[in-house]
Coordinates of C-alpha atoms in Angstrom, one line a residue:
M6 CA -46.8 -14.6 52.4
S7 CA -45.2 -15.8 49.1
F8 CA -48.3 -17.7 48.2
I9 CA -50.5 -14.6 48.8
Y10 CA -48.1 -12.4 46.7
R11 CA -48.2 -14.9 43.9
I12 CA -52.0 -14.9 43.9
I13 CA -52.1 -11.1 43.8
L14 CA -49.5 -10.9 41.1
S15 CA -51.3 -13.5 39.0
I16 CA -54.6 -11.7 39.3
I17 CA -53.1 -8.4 38.2
L18 CA -50.9 -9.7 35.3
L19 CA -52.6 -12.8 34.1
P20 CA -55.4 -11.1 32.1
A21 CA -52.9 -8.9 30.4
L22 CA -50.6 -11.8 29.7
V23 CA -53.3 -13.9 28.2
S24 CA -55.2 -11.3 26.2
A25 CA -52.5 -9.0 24.9
E26 CA -50.1 -9.9 22.0
S27 CA -47.2 -8.2 23.8
I28 CA -46.5 -7.1 27.4
T29 CA -44.1 -5.0 29.3
L30 CA -42.0 -6.6 32.2
N31 CA -41.3 -4.6 35.3
F32 CA -40.3 -6.4 38.5
R33 CA -38.3 -5.3 41.5
E34 CA -36.7 -7.8 44.0
T35 CA -39.1 -10.5 42.8
D36 CA -38.4 -14.1 43.6
I37 CA -37.0 -15.9 40.6
K38 CA -39.4 -18.8 41.0
E39 CA -42.4 -16.4 40.7
L40 CA -40.8 -15.1 37.5
I41 CA -40.4 -18.6 36.2
N42 CA -44.1 -19.2 36.8
I43 CA -45.1 -16.1 34.9
I44 CA -42.8 -16.9 32.0
S45 CA -44.3 -20.4 31.8
E46 CA -47.8 -18.9 31.6
V47 CA -46.7 -16.4 28.9
T48 CA -44.7 -18.8 26.7
Q49 CA -46.7 -21.9 27.4
K50 CA -43.5 -23.8 28.3
T51 CA -43.0 -26.4 31.0
F52 CA -40.1 -25.8 33.4
V53 CA -38.4 -28.1 35.9
V54 CA -36.6 -26.0 38.5
D55 CA -33.6 -27.2 40.5
P56 CA -34.0 -26.6 44.3
R57 CA -30.7 -24.7 44.3
V58 CA -32.2 -22.0 42.0
N59 CA -32.8 -19.1 44.3
A60 CA -32.4 -15.4 43.6
K61 CA -34.1 -12.0 43.7
V62 CA -34.8 -10.6 40.3
T63 CA -35.2 -7.0 39.1
V64 CA -36.4 -6.4 35.5
I65 CA -37.0 -2.9 34.1
S66 CA -38.5 -2.6 30.6
N67 CA -40.1 0.4 28.8
E68 CA -41.2 -1.4 25.6
P69 CA -43.7 -4.2 25.1
M70 CA -42.4 -7.6 24.0
D71 CA -43.9 -10.7 22.4
S72 CA -43.5 -14.2 23.9
N73 CA -40.3 -15.0 22.0
Q74 CA -38.6 -11.8 23.1
I75 CA -39.8 -12.4 26.7
Y76 CA -38.2 -15.8 26.6
E77 CA -34.8 -14.4 25.4
V78 CA -35.0 -11.8 28.3
F79 CA -35.7 -14.7 30.6
L80 CA -32.6 -16.6 29.4
S81 CA -30.5 -13.4 30.0
I82 CA -31.9 -13.1 33.5
L83 CA -30.9 -16.7 34.3
S84 CA -27.4 -16.1 32.9
V85 CA -26.9 -13.0 35.0
H86 CA -27.7 -14.9 38.2
G87 CA -25.6 -18.0 37.3
F88 CA -28.4 -20.3 36.0
T89 CA -29.3 -21.6 32.6
A90 CA -32.2 -23.4 30.8
V91 CA -31.5 -26.8 29.3
P92 CA -34.1 -28.3 27.0
S93 CA -34.8 -32.0 27.6
G94 CA -37.6 -33.4 25.5
G95 CA -40.8 -31.5 26.1
I96 CA -39.5 -29.8 29.3
I97 CA -36.9 -27.2 30.1
K98 CA -34.6 -27.7 33.1
I99 CA -33.6 -24.6 35.1
L100 CA -30.1 -25.5 36.6
P101 CA -27.1 -23.8 38.1
Y102 CA -24.6 -23.1 35.3
N103 CA -21.9 -25.4 36.7
L104 CA -24.2 -28.3 36.7
A105 CA -25.7 -27.7 33.3
K106 CA -22.6 -28.6 31.4
S107 CA -23.2 -32.3 32.2
E108 CA -26.8 -32.1 31.0
N109 CA -28.1 -32.7 27.5
S110 CA -27.4 -29.2 26.1
T111 CA -27.9 -28.2 22.5
V112 CA -25.1 -29.2 20.2
L113 CA -24.5 -27.0 17.1
S114 CA -22.6 -27.8 14.0
N115 CA -19.8 -25.6 12.7
S116 CA -22.1 -24.0 10.0
K117 CA -25.0 -23.3 12.3
I118 CA -24.9 -20.2 14.4
I119 CA -27.6 -18.8 16.8
K120 CA -27.7 -15.7 18.9
S121 CA -29.1 -16.4 22.4
E122 CA -28.2 -16.6 26.0
A123 CA -29.0 -20.3 26.1
L124 CA -26.3 -22.8 27.0
V125 CA -25.1 -24.6 23.9
T126 CA -22.2 -26.8 22.9
Q127 CA -20.4 -26.3 19.6
I128 CA -17.8 -28.3 17.8
I129 CA -15.5 -26.1 15.7
P130 CA -13.0 -27.8 13.2
I131 CA -9.7 -26.0 12.8
K132 CA -8.3 -26.1 9.3
H133 CA -4.9 -24.4 9.2
V134 CA -3.4 -24.0 12.8
V135 CA -3.0 -26.5 15.6
A136 CA -6.1 -26.6 17.8
T137 CA -4.2 -26.9 21.0
Q138 CA -2.3 -23.6 20.2
L139 CA -5.7 -21.8 20.3
I140 CA -6.6 -22.9 23.8
P141 CA -4.4 -20.4 25.7
L142 CA -5.6 -17.6 23.4
L143 CA -9.3 -18.3 23.8
R144 CA -9.5 -19.4 27.5
P145 CA -9.5 -15.8 28.9
L146 CA -12.6 -15.1 26.6
I147 CA -14.6 -18.0 28.1
R148 CA -17.0 -17.4 31.0
Q149 CA -15.9 -18.8 34.3
Q150 CA -18.6 -21.5 34.2
G151 CA -17.9 -22.3 30.5
H152 CA -15.9 -25.2 29.1
L153 CA -13.2 -25.2 26.4
V154 CA -11.2 -28.2 25.2
A155 CA -9.2 -29.2 22.1
Y156 CA -9.4 -32.7 20.5
P157 CA -6.1 -33.3 18.7
A158 CA -7.2 -36.4 16.9
N159 CA -9.3 -34.5 14.4
N160 CA -7.9 -31.0 15.3
T161 CA -11.2 -29.6 16.6
I162 CA -12.2 -27.4 19.5
I163 CA -15.3 -28.0 21.7
I164 CA -16.8 -25.0 23.5
S165 CA -19.7 -25.0 26.0
D166 CA -21.0 -21.6 26.7
T167 CA -23.8 -19.2 25.9
A168 CA -24.7 -19.0 22.2
N169 CA -23.9 -15.3 22.0
N170 CA -20.4 -15.8 23.4
I171 CA -19.7 -18.8 21.2
H172 CA -20.8 -16.7 18.2
R173 CA -18.1 -14.1 19.1
L174 CA -15.5 -16.8 19.6
V175 CA -16.2 -18.4 16.2
K176 CA -15.6 -15.0 14.5
I177 CA -12.2 -14.8 16.4
I178 CA -11.2 -18.3 15.5
R179 CA -12.0 -17.8 11.8
R180 CA -9.8 -14.7 11.6
I181 CA -6.9 -16.5 13.3
D182 CA -7.4 -19.8 11.4
Q183 CA -5.7 -18.6 8.2
A184 CA -3.6 -20.5 5.7
D185 CA 0.0 -21.0 6.6
D186 CA 1.4 -21.2 3.1
K187 CA 2.0 -17.5 2.6
D188 CA 4.7 -15.2 3.9
V189 CA 2.5 -12.1 4.2
E190 CA -1.0 -11.9 5.7
I191 CA -3.5 -9.1 5.4
I192 CA -5.9 -8.5 8.3
A193 CA -8.7 -6.0 7.7
L194 CA -9.8 -4.1 10.8
E195 CA -13.4 -3.3 11.6
H196 CA -13.2 -1.0 14.6
A197 CA -9.6 -0.1 15.4
T198 CA -7.2 2.1 13.4
A199 CA -4.5 0.2 11.6
V200 CA -1.8 2.8 12.3
E201 CA -2.5 2.7 16.1
V202 CA -2.6 -1.1 16.2
V203 CA 0.7 -1.3 14.4
L204 CA 2.3 1.3 16.8
T205 CA 1.0 -0.5 19.8
L206 CA 2.1 -4.0 18.8
S207 CA 5.5 -2.8 17.6
T208 CA 6.2 -1.0 20.9
L209 CA 5.0 -4.1 22.9
E210 CA 7.2 -6.6 21.1
Q211 CA 10.3 -4.3 21.2
Q212 CA 9.8 -3.8 25.0
K213 CA 9.5 -7.5 25.6
N214 CA 12.8 -8.2 23.9
K215 CA 12.4 -11.9 24.7
N216 CA 11.0 -13.3 21.4
K217 CA 13.9 -13.5 19.0
K218 CA 11.7 -14.4 16.1
K219 CA 11.8 -11.8 13.3
F220 CA 8.6 -10.3 12.1
N221 CA 7.3 -7.3 10.2
I222 CA 4.1 -5.5 10.7
V223 CA 2.9 -2.6 8.5
A224 CA -0.3 -0.5 8.4
D225 CA -2.2 0.2 5.2
K226 CA -4.1 3.4 5.8
R227 CA -6.1 3.2 2.6
S228 CA -7.9 -0.1 3.4
N229 CA -7.4 0.1 7.2
S230 CA -5.6 -3.2 7.2
V231 CA -2.6 -4.7 8.9
L232 CA 0.1 -6.6 7.0
I233 CA 2.1 -9.1 9.0
S234 CA 4.9 -11.4 8.0
G235 CA 7.0 -14.0 9.9
D236 CA 6.9 -17.7 10.8
S237 CA 3.6 -19.4 11.5
A238 CA 3.8 -19.2 15.3
M239 CA 4.6 -15.5 15.3
R240 CA 1.8 -14.7 12.8
L241 CA -0.6 -16.7 15.0
H242 CA 0.4 -14.7 18.0
L243 CA 0.0 -11.4 16.2
R244 CA -3.3 -12.4 14.7
S245 CA -4.7 -13.1 18.2
L246 CA -3.5 -9.8 19.6
I247 CA -4.9 -7.9 16.6
T248 CA -8.3 -9.6 16.9
Q249 CA -8.5 -8.7 20.6
L250 CA -7.5 -5.0 19.9
D251 CA -10.0 -4.7 17.0
T252 CA -13.1 -4.1 19.2
P253 CA -15.6 -1.3 19.4
I254 CA -14.8 1.6 21.6
K255 CA -16.9 1.8 24.7
S256 CA -17.4 5.5 25.1
I257 CA -19.2 7.1 28.1
G258 CA -21.7 9.7 27.0
N259 CA -21.9 11.4 23.6
T260 CA -19.0 13.8 23.9
Q261 CA -15.5 12.9 22.8
V262 CA -12.2 14.9 22.8
I263 CA -9.8 14.1 20.0
F264 CA -6.2 15.5 20.1
L265 CA -4.7 16.1 16.7
R266 CA -1.1 15.3 15.8
Y267 CA -0.5 17.3 12.6
A268 CA -3.7 19.0 11.3
Q269 CA -5.0 22.3 12.7
A270 CA -8.2 21.8 14.7
K271 CA -9.9 25.0 13.4
D272 CA -9.3 23.9 9.8
L273 CA -11.1 20.6 10.3
V274 CA -14.2 22.0 11.9
N275 CA -15.9 23.0 8.7
V276 CA -15.0 19.7 7.0
L277 CA -16.3 17.6 9.8
T278 CA -19.5 19.7 10.2
G279 CA -20.3 19.1 6.5
V280 CA -19.7 15.4 6.9
S281 CA -21.9 15.1 10.0
D282 CA -24.7 17.2 8.4
N283 CA -24.7 14.8 5.4
I284 CA -24.9 11.7 7.7
W285 CA -27.7 13.4 9.7
E286 CA -29.7 14.2 6.5
M287 CA -29.4 10.6 5.3
E288 CA -30.4 8.9 8.6
K289 CA -33.0 11.3 10.0
S290 CA -35.7 9.8 7.8
T291 CA -35.1 6.3 9.3
S292 CA -34.4 7.2 12.9
S293 CA -36.4 9.4 15.3
N294 CA -33.6 9.6 17.8
M295 CA -31.0 11.3 15.6
F296 CA -29.8 14.8 16.5
K297 CA -27.3 17.1 14.9
T298 CA -23.7 17.0 16.0
N299 CA -21.7 19.8 17.6
I300 CA -18.1 20.2 16.7
Q301 CA -15.8 22.7 18.4
A302 CA -12.1 23.4 18.1
D303 CA -9.9 24.1 21.1
E304 CA -6.9 25.9 19.5
S305 CA -4.9 26.0 22.8
T306 CA -4.6 22.2 22.8
N307 CA -5.2 21.7 19.1
S308 CA -8.1 19.3 19.8
L309 CA -11.6 18.7 18.6
V310 CA -14.6 18.4 21.0
I311 CA -17.3 16.4 19.3
T312 CA -20.8 15.8 20.6
A313 CA -22.7 13.2 18.6
P314 CA -24.2 9.7 18.8
P315 CA -21.6 6.9 18.9
E316 CA -22.2 5.8 15.3
I317 CA -21.6 9.3 14.0
Q318 CA -18.5 9.7 16.2
A319 CA -17.1 6.5 14.7
D320 CA -17.6 7.9 11.1
L321 CA -16.0 11.2 12.1
A322 CA -13.1 9.5 13.8
A323 CA -12.4 7.6 10.6
V324 CA -12.4 10.9 8.6
I325 CA -10.1 12.6 11.2
D326 CA -7.7 9.7 11.1
K327 CA -7.3 10.1 7.3
L328 CA -6.9 13.9 7.4
D329 CA -4.6 14.1 10.5
I330 CA -1.5 12.8 8.8
R331 CA 2.1 14.1 8.6
R332 CA 2.3 16.1 5.4
A333 CA 5.3 16.0 3.2
Q334 CA 7.4 19.1 2.5
V335 CA 9.0 20.4 -0.6
L336 CA 12.3 22.2 -0.8
V337 CA 12.4 24.5 -3.8
E338 CA 15.9 25.8 -4.8
A339 CA 16.1 28.5 -7.5
V340 CA 18.9 30.0 -9.5
I341 CA 18.0 33.4 -11.1
A342 CA 20.4 34.8 -13.7
E343 CA 19.7 38.1 -15.5
V344 CA 21.9 40.1 -17.8
S345 CA 20.7 43.4 -19.1
S346 CA 22.5 46.4 -20.9
D347 CA 21.3 49.8 -22.1
T348 CA 23.2 51.9 -24.5
A349 CA 22.4 55.5 -25.7
R350 CA 24.2 57.8 -28.2
E351 CA 23.2 61.4 -28.8
L352 CA 24.7 64.0 -31.1
G353 CA 23.1 67.3 -32.2
M354 CA 23.6 71.0 -33.0
Q355 CA 21.2 73.7 -31.8
W356 CA 21.0 77.5 -32.6
L357 CA 19.7 80.6 -30.8
F358 CA 19.3 84.1 -32.4
Y359 CA 18.9 87.3 -30.4
N360 CA 17.7 90.8 -31.2
I361 CA 20.2 93.7 -31.9
D362 CA 20.8 94.5 -28.2
G363 CA 21.0 90.8 -27.2
T364 CA 18.2 90.8 -24.7
H365 CA 15.5 88.9 -26.3
P366 CA 15.7 85.7 -28.5
I367 CA 14.0 86.0 -31.9
G368 CA 14.6 82.5 -33.2
L369 CA 16.0 79.1 -32.3
S370 CA 16.3 75.4 -33.2
N371 CA 15.6 73.1 -30.3
F372 CA 15.5 69.3 -30.6
N373 CA 14.0 67.2 -27.9
N374 CA 16.3 64.2 -28.6
A375 CA 19.4 66.3 -28.0
G376 CA 19.2 66.2 -24.3
T377 CA 19.5 69.7 -22.7
G378 CA 17.7 72.5 -24.5
I379 CA 19.7 75.4 -25.8
T380 CA 17.6 77.9 -23.9
N381 CA 18.6 76.3 -20.6
V382 CA 22.3 76.5 -21.5
S383 CA 21.9 80.1 -22.5
S384 CA 20.2 81.0 -19.2
A385 CA 22.8 79.1 -17.3
I386 CA 25.6 81.0 -19.0
Q387 CA 24.1 84.4 -18.5
T388 CA 23.3 83.7 -14.8
N389 CA 26.4 81.8 -14.2
N390 CA 24.3 78.8 -12.9
L391 CA 25.9 75.7 -14.4
S392 CA 23.5 73.4 -12.5
Q393 CA 20.9 74.0 -15.2
I394 CA 23.1 72.3 -17.8
G395 CA 22.3 68.6 -18.3
T396 CA 24.6 65.7 -18.8
G397 CA 26.9 65.2 -21.7
A398 CA 29.7 67.2 -23.5
F399 CA 28.9 70.7 -24.7
M400 CA 30.7 73.0 -27.2
G401 CA 29.3 76.5 -27.9
L402 CA 30.1 79.4 -30.1
G403 CA 28.4 82.7 -30.8
K404 CA 28.4 86.5 -30.8
F405 CA 26.9 88.7 -28.2
G406 CA 27.0 92.5 -28.2
N407 CA 25.5 95.4 -30.2
G408 CA 26.1 94.0 -33.6
I409 CA 23.5 93.5 -36.1
V410 CA 23.4 89.7 -35.7
N411 CA 23.7 88.1 -32.2
F412 CA 23.7 84.3 -32.2
M413 CA 24.7 81.2 -30.2
G414 CA 25.4 77.7 -31.4
L415 CA 25.5 74.6 -29.1
L416 CA 27.0 71.2 -30.0
Q417 CA 26.0 68.4 -27.5
A418 CA 27.4 64.8 -27.5
L419 CA 26.3 62.1 -25.0
T420 CA 27.1 58.4 -24.6
V421 CA 25.4 56.2 -21.9
D422 CA 26.2 52.6 -21.1
S423 CA 24.6 50.6 -18.3
K424 CA 24.8 46.9 -17.5
T425 CA 23.2 44.8 -14.9
N426 CA 24.1 41.2 -13.8
V427 CA 21.8 39.7 -11.2
L428 CA 22.6 36.2 -9.9
S429 CA 20.5 35.0 -6.9
T430 CA 19.9 31.5 -5.4
P431 CA 16.8 31.7 -3.1
S432 CA 15.4 28.6 -1.6
L433 CA 12.1 27.8 0.1
L434 CA 10.9 25.0 2.3
T435 CA 7.1 24.6 2.6
L436 CA 4.4 22.1 3.3
D437 CA 2.7 20.2 0.5
N438 CA 0.0 22.3 -1.1
Q439 CA 1.0 25.3 1.0
E440 CA 1.9 28.6 -0.6
A441 CA 5.2 30.2 0.4
E442 CA 7.0 33.4 -0.5
I443 CA 10.5 34.9 -0.1
V444 CA 11.3 38.6 -0.8
V445 CA 14.9 40.0 -0.8
G446 CA 15.2 43.6 -1.8
Q447 CA 14.5 47.2 -0.8
N448 CA 11.3 49.2 0.0
V449 CA 11.7 52.1 -2.4
P450 CA 9.5 55.3 -2.1
F451 CA 7.9 56.7 -5.4
I452 CA 6.4 60.1 -5.6
T453 CA 2.8 59.8 -6.7
G454 CA 1.6 63.4 -6.4
Q455 CA 2.5 67.0 -5.3
Y456 CA 0.4 69.8 -4.0
T457 CA 1.0 73.4 -3.0
S458 CA -1.5 76.1 -1.8
T459 CA -1.1 79.8 -2.2
G460 CA -1.6 82.1 0.8
T461 CA -3.4 85.5 0.9
T462 CA -0.1 87.4 0.3
G463 CA 0.6 85.4 -2.9
S464 CA 3.4 83.3 -1.4
I465 CA 3.4 79.5 -1.7
T466 CA 2.6 77.8 1.5
N467 CA 1.8 74.3 2.8
P468 CA 3.6 72.2 0.1
F469 CA 3.4 68.4 0.5
Q470 CA 4.0 65.2 -1.6
T471 CA 2.3 61.8 -1.6
I472 CA 4.6 58.8 -1.6
Q473 CA 3.9 55.1 -2.4
R474 CA 6.4 52.5 -1.3
E475 CA 7.0 49.4 -3.4
D476 CA 9.3 46.4 -2.9
I477 CA 12.2 46.3 -5.4
G478 CA 14.3 43.2 -5.5
I479 CA 13.8 39.4 -5.9
K480 CA 10.4 37.8 -5.1
L481 CA 9.8 34.1 -5.3
N482 CA 6.2 32.8 -4.6
V483 CA 5.7 29.0 -5.0
K484 CA 2.9 26.6 -4.2
P485 CA 3.9 22.9 -4.5
Q486 CA 1.5 20.0 -4.8
I487 CA 2.8 16.4 -4.7
N488 CA 1.0 14.3 -7.2
Q489 CA 1.0 10.5 -7.6
G490 CA 4.4 9.1 -7.5
N491 CA 7.1 11.7 -7.1
T492 CA 5.7 14.3 -9.6
I493 CA 5.4 17.8 -8.2
Q494 CA 3.1 20.5 -9.5
L495 CA 4.5 24.0 -9.0
E496 CA 2.5 27.2 -9.2
I497 CA 5.3 29.8 -9.6
K498 CA 5.3 33.6 -9.4
Q499 CA 8.8 35.0 -10.0
E500 CA 9.7 38.7 -10.1
V501 CA 13.1 40.4 -10.5
S502 CA 13.0 44.1 -10.2
S503 CA 15.8 46.7 -9.8
L504 CA 16.4 50.5 -10.1
S505 CA 17.8 51.3 -13.5
S506 CA 21.2 53.0 -13.7
S507 CA 20.3 54.4 -17.1
T508 CA 20.0 58.2 -17.5
I509 CA 18.1 58.1 -20.7
S510 CA 15.1 59.6 -18.9
T511 CA 15.5 62.1 -16.2
S512 CA 11.8 62.8 -15.4
D513 CA 11.6 60.1 -12.8
I514 CA 13.1 56.8 -11.4
I515 CA 13.3 54.0 -13.9
T516 CA 12.7 50.4 -12.6
N517 CA 13.6 47.2 -14.4
K518 CA 11.0 44.5 -13.8
R519 CA 10.9 40.9 -15.0
T520 CA 8.0 38.6 -14.0
I521 CA 7.1 34.9 -14.6
K522 CA 3.8 33.4 -13.6
T523 CA 3.3 29.7 -14.6
T524 CA 2.4 26.2 -13.5
V525 CA 4.8 23.3 -14.3
L526 CA 5.2 19.6 -13.5
V527 CA 8.6 18.3 -12.6
E528 CA 9.9 15.1 -11.1
D529 CA 11.4 15.0 -7.6
G530 CA 15.0 16.0 -7.8
N531 CA 14.9 17.2 -11.4
I532 CA 15.8 20.7 -12.7
V533 CA 13.3 22.7 -14.8
V534 CA 14.2 26.0 -16.6
L535 CA 11.7 28.9 -16.9
G536 CA 12.3 31.4 -19.6
G537 CA 14.3 33.1 -20.6
L538 CA 12.8 36.5 -21.2
I539 CA 14.8 38.1 -24.0
A540 CA 14.4 41.6 -25.3
D541 CA 16.6 43.4 -27.8
D542 CA 15.3 46.9 -28.6
L543 CA 16.9 49.5 -30.9
H544 CA 15.5 53.0 -31.4
Q545 CA 16.9 55.6 -33.7
T546 CA 15.7 59.2 -33.9
S547 CA 16.7 62.0 -36.3
Q548 CA 15.5 65.6 -36.1
K549 CA 16.5 68.4 -38.4
I550 CA 15.5 71.9 -39.8
P551 CA 13.7 71.6 -43.1
F552 CA 15.9 72.3 -46.2
L553 CA 18.9 73.3 -44.1
G554 CA 19.3 69.9 -42.6
D555 CA 19.4 68.3 -46.1
L556 CA 22.2 70.5 -47.4
P557 CA 25.4 68.6 -48.1
L558 CA 28.4 69.0 -45.8
I559 CA 26.9 71.8 -43.7
G560 CA 23.6 70.0 -43.2
G561 CA 24.9 68.3 -40.0
L562 CA 24.9 71.7 -38.3
F563 CA 21.1 71.7 -38.4
R564 CA 20.4 68.1 -37.4
S565 CA 20.2 66.1 -34.2
R566 CA 20.4 62.3 -33.9
S567 CA 20.0 59.8 -31.1
S568 CA 20.2 56.0 -30.8
T569 CA 19.2 53.8 -27.9
K570 CA 19.7 50.1 -27.5
G571 CA 18.4 47.8 -24.7
K572 CA 19.1 44.1 -24.3
R573 CA 17.7 41.9 -21.5
N574 CA 18.0 38.1 -20.8
L575 CA 16.5 36.4 -17.8
M576 CA 16.9 32.6 -17.0
I577 CA 15.4 30.9 -14.0
F578 CA 16.2 27.3 -12.9
L579 CA 14.1 25.5 -10.3
H580 CA 15.1 22.3 -8.3
P581 CA 12.3 20.9 -6.2
V582 CA 13.0 18.1 -3.7
I583 CA 10.4 16.2 -1.6
V584 CA 11.2 16.0 2.1
R585 CA 9.1 13.2 3.6
D586 CA 10.8 12.6 7.0
A587 CA 12.7 14.3 9.7
A588 CA 16.0 12.6 8.8
T589 CA 16.0 14.0 5.3
E590 CA 15.1 17.4 6.6
K591 CA 18.0 17.4 9.1
L592 CA 20.4 16.2 6.4
I593 CA 19.4 19.1 4.1
S594 CA 19.7 21.7 6.9
K595 CA 23.0 20.3 7.9
N596 CA 24.4 20.6 4.4
K597 CA 23.2 24.2 4.1
Y598 CA 24.6 25.0 7.5
N599 CA 28.0 23.5 6.7
Y600 CA 28.2 25.4 3.4
M601 CA 27.7 28.7 5.1
Q602 CA 30.3 27.7 7.8
M603 CA 32.8 26.8 5.0
K604 CA 32.4 30.2 3.3
Q605 CA 33.0 31.9 6.6
L606 CA 36.1 29.9 7.2
E607 CA 37.4 30.8 3.7
Q608 CA 36.8 34.4 4.4
K609 CA 38.6 34.2 7.7
A610 CA 41.6 32.4 6.0
Q611 CA 41.8 35.2 3.4
G612 CA 41.7 37.9 6.1
I613 CA 39.6 41.0 6.4
P614 CA 41.3 44.4 6.3
L615 CA 41.2 46.4 9.6
M616 CA 39.9 43.4 11.5
S617 CA 41.6 40.7 13.5
D618 CA 40.8 37.0 13.0
D619 CA 39.0 36.9 16.4
E620 CA 36.5 39.4 15.2
V621 CA 35.3 37.4 12.2
P622 CA 32.0 35.7 13.0
I623 CA 32.0 31.9 12.5
F624 CA 29.1 29.5 12.8
P625 CA 29.5 26.9 15.5
N626 CA 29.8 23.2 14.7
F627 CA 26.4 21.9 13.6
E628 CA 26.3 18.9 16.0
E629 CA 27.3 21.1 18.9
F630 CA 24.8 23.7 17.9
L631 CA 21.9 21.2 18.3
T632 CA 21.0 21.0 22.0
V633 CA 19.9 17.7 23.7
L634 CA 17.8 17.6 26.8
P635 CA 19.5 16.2 29.9
G636 CA 19.0 12.5 30.3
E637 CA 18.2 12.1 26.6
Q638 CA 20.3 10.9 23.7
A639 CA 20.2 12.3 20.2
L640 CA 18.5 9.9 17.8
T641 CA 20.3 8.7 14.7
P642 CA 18.6 9.2 11.3
T643 CA 17.9 5.4 11.2
E644 CA 16.1 5.6 14.5
V645 CA 14.2 8.6 13.4
E646 CA 13.0 6.9 10.3
R647 CA 12.1 3.7 12.2
Q648 CA 9.9 5.8 14.6
L649 CA 8.2 7.6 11.8
S650 CA 7.3 4.3 10.1
F651 CA 5.1 3.4 13.0
Q652 CA 3.1 6.7 12.8

């Protein structure tokens, strides 16, 4: 039956194998000896088959191959079934793998490297480390039928295995075989992430707690490298572990879920989409199998769901690793000091003349810088409604009756002094390059309009007012950006506003407003001053009746004078501090907390009228205020810093 099958198979395939430059192999449960016969006819090679070579072979291929490619596939088929091909002169022996080691296999020098599934033997000289120390590290990477031995006389290693596996082992040996005359070694990673490798190895060595040798291992994110220091044996051990961890990720399918640690998933979607689109544009011209990626953000778990080919996923993972980092924070402490004063002086004399019967005024002198007009005072006196009289001191004289001359004179004097002293110490803690704002004040209503409508009977109905509310108080808006080193760029918007206590104008509410908008550079921990804004205004007004106001001595009876003076001074001091770790953040919070607790204790010691000591609120102790989960122990600042260094 086998002979008949061979004849039929040869009749079908032989014309295609002989005439075509490339063929496609497809076999299912075919005897391996039949396959060897076909390969011999295609490649024109002579094979000698060991009697113990027996197997059923299945080969599935969708692309045509030339004779060289077919022979490489043939070597892979033999390797899968535990056989190998050993050249011997003009023939090729097909032997079981465990017997082929004793045959005359190809011996490669250290500089020559081939990629094939053929059995080869390679001699690798070791330059810096002891060859025997590498044997336990490399033995798990050798196939079961392979052979690995060290020759201490010339410090070399002899490996017998497939050419492809030896090529991989040579790369590992070259990365481990480093000079021993330096305290720090730098190992550049190709596939793994330096931060994750350092965290894994640090956790592993700490849990073992058997090796008392001291070592340091640090990740360099910029170059994706690992820096190790220690004695030669420890560095050799770490190099071997790093080399085995630095392997490509074998992902199943084209979809990957990446959980973020610090960044927001929804914020990274646009960035990663732009990066993947650029990669797709560059590679679509050279590859027909490329397709666009799909990136979605799951806000509930703060993760990214990426559907893309493996090579694009690797590029996106590298971008995510650099963006998903712990951002530093900036504590901005401010001291705001403002001193303002307004002074007003008014002194004037006004006159009012009536007709003979004293019912209608026929002349008056009315100065608008003399405060209340004389007509309002006259109406208030006649109607006995003193609410119409304004502020200040008044002295009047006159004559009312049926005389020929009826007159009224009004002397008004007013002095206004208002002073304001604002001292505030707001502080803000915000992320690097993140805008923050604090507002301490009141929301004050301002009348912006009035409206009344007149009914059919002539009465005023449906009156209403429009009101606009504005924040009055202290506003601090700051956006810090940490530059190279410890320099901080601050975008600052500072506003100090208050309701004026001055009565110079009685038409509406007066608000004092001071604003600063600037960008400054300041070193970490230094103090910078903004301002101050200084204003010193003096206004003098003199009104008089022509000719009469210029008369000597009595000219003052026909004049009115006013003087106003305003002085304002605002100084703002800023103290930014960079907070890079949880230990510093806890220390700052503890100091602020203890300061408030100390002020409460001082207030309690002084006593509060009408209240007992038990009614005075006091902050609890800071350490007691922080809760710790059952079964856990609070970390010290040193332990917190050590854990953060591995992230």
